[in-house]
């Protein structure tokens, strides 16, 4: 099918395109997400077409999106309940929680309870609403990884470092990355957990900054359409240099951040000390929000590894597969707040051992 | 196993606290519920929220759920009840309902054309769409409804309207061209 010569009418009348708009068929959703990313020249036509399809179906919405909101909310609700009812008395309370009968008058109470929980998750939802989540990662070229509309996308680099991309972000690896020259360029926002290697510094380029790191955890935000860039250090040491003038240089200590704006002078502000940034998802105050997209809470309660893997997969945006069926039934409990996907798996290994290996976009679990 | 039997089986597993079955049931009934809900309140966010709340309620109640012979119509009834409660308790919504269907008996279903027009938030777009829809022949309008609202395949549309798939496709294509010309 020659989609390139399609008019908006053709897209609208195409059955697979309609399925994509409704999020009804996974295969079609994946196909069109990729096609749209690869054909930016048709963006305008596609958007017009999507608008009309939505109009004609009265905004029925996307099944995939709605379901992922439903699932996410279940997870959040569970962890919220644990938090609220985390005393022995309250546990008993939870056991005989007000069960809503089919009678109408009680339903409103239940609806109100739901509404409160929705608000708690609100900050995350806002992001979620705008995104059309697909399980497929877009690989636009060699050494390029993009998150597209996924809220998080985790990549494991050949040196063992971890990069989690925020929405609409991408990284491009330097040509000799795999042979030991650890260098990459970031567009957008990402969270880095860099493998320590004192012989080989790790460099990150953005439009306004150059960062040189030894084993460290940090986050960088640099969207070309915004007027400033920000780097925030969580652990280790990080040297940040302005691209515009290399004499503006600063070495960050943990919990410090630096902002470079497009304004003249004072490109590099003095790093200002920040409060500890490992915060709960419900805390949306000011600068703590910086890492909200990555530090939400993921709670697991006596679940088989197969289901946990599914959650981790959706949570971190990296594919997790099993090479051994028997491992799937191992059961675990735990709450993850600030861990990377690898740390989460390592924590699980402690209570019931299994092995895992990784490729850039996949983690394989074995016995 | 047909869809009704499948839904019954899922319902049974939900009663046995299997959360995956809840999500599978959601997959099976989501679009049916949205379409049904929009006929009562043509505001997609209200309907989607109510569906989500309904599924939370089912899950919370799983231990007390009784056996249900027709799961879909049970869910329809529960959703309708929730939406009508919402109408009674939500001034904004009840005002919207008054505005658009004051003469209508409560509970009577809205027509497709009304639903898609009211569902548009933007007033300018709403007026344009209202005019554009009037340009369609009754046949075109019917086919657009089956294709985009009911979500039928071209094959199903053709079967239901006793014509060839090609004719059905062409009728819809021409209708879309007309709509787009008037929406510009």
JSON list of N, CA, C and O in Angstrom, two decimals, chain B residues 3 87 107 122 158 160:
[
{"chain": "B", "resi": 3, "resn": "UNK", "atom": "N", "xyz": [-19.14, -14.59, 22.29]},
{"chain": "B", "resi": 3, "resn": "UNK", "atom": "CA", "xyz": [-18.69, -13.52, 23.17]},
{"chain": "B", "resi": 3, "resn": "UNK", "atom": "C", "xyz": [-19.43, -13.51, 24.51]},
{"chain": "B", "resi": 3, "resn": "UNK", "atom": "O", "xyz": [-18.83, -13.26, 25.55]},
{"chain": "B", "resi": 87, "resn": "UNK", "atom": "N", "xyz": [-25.84, 12.67, 36.34]},
{"chain": "B", "resi": 87, "resn": "UNK", "atom": "CA", "xyz": [-26.65, 13.78, 35.83]},
{"chain": "B", "resi": 87, "resn": "UNK", "atom": "C", "xyz": [-27.34, 14.49, 36.98]},
{"chain": "B", "resi": 87, "resn": "UNK", "atom": "O", "xyz": [-27.33, 15.71, 37.09]},
{"chain": "B", "resi": 107, "resn": "UNK", "atom": "N", "xyz": [-33.42, 9.19, 29.52]},
{"chain": "B", "resi": 107, "resn": "UNK", "atom": "CA", "xyz": [-33.21, 7.78, 29.25]},
{"chain": "B", "resi": 107, "resn": "UNK", "atom": "C", "xyz": [-33.39, 7.43, 27.80]},
{"chain": "B", "resi": 107, "resn": "UNK", "atom": "O", "xyz": [-32.91, 6.42, 27.33]},
{"chain": "B", "resi": 122, "resn": "UNK", "atom": "N", "xyz": [-15.40, 22.46, 20.97]},
{"chain": "B", "resi": 122, "resn": "UNK", "atom": "CA", "xyz": [-15.20, 23.74, 20.32]},
{"chain": "B", "resi": 122, "resn": "UNK", "atom": "C", "xyz": [-16.47, 24.18, 19.60]},
{"chain": "B", "resi": 122, "resn": "UNK", "atom": "O", "xyz": [-17.00, 23.46, 18.76]},
{"chain": "B", "resi": 158, "resn": "UNK", "atom": "N", "xyz": [-21.20, -3.53, 4.45]},
{"chain": "B", "resi": 158, "resn": "UNK", "atom": "CA", "xyz": [-21.76, -3.97, 3.17]},
{"chain": "B", "resi": 158, "resn": "UNK", "atom": "C", "xyz": [-22.88, -4.99, 3.39]},
{"chain": "B", "resi": 158, "resn": "UNK", "atom": "O", "xyz": [-23.96, -4.90, 2.81]},
{"chain": "B", "resi": 160, "resn": "UNK", "atom": "N", "xyz": [-24.69, -5.50, 6.09]},
{"chain": "B", "resi": 160, "resn": "UNK", "atom": "CA", "xyz": [-25.84, -4.95, 6.78]},
{"chain": "B", "resi": 160, "resn": "UNK", "atom": "C", "xyz": [-26.69, -4.05, 5.88]},
{"chain": "B", "resi": 160, "resn": "UNK", "atom": "O", "xyz": [-27.88, -3.88, 6.13]}
]
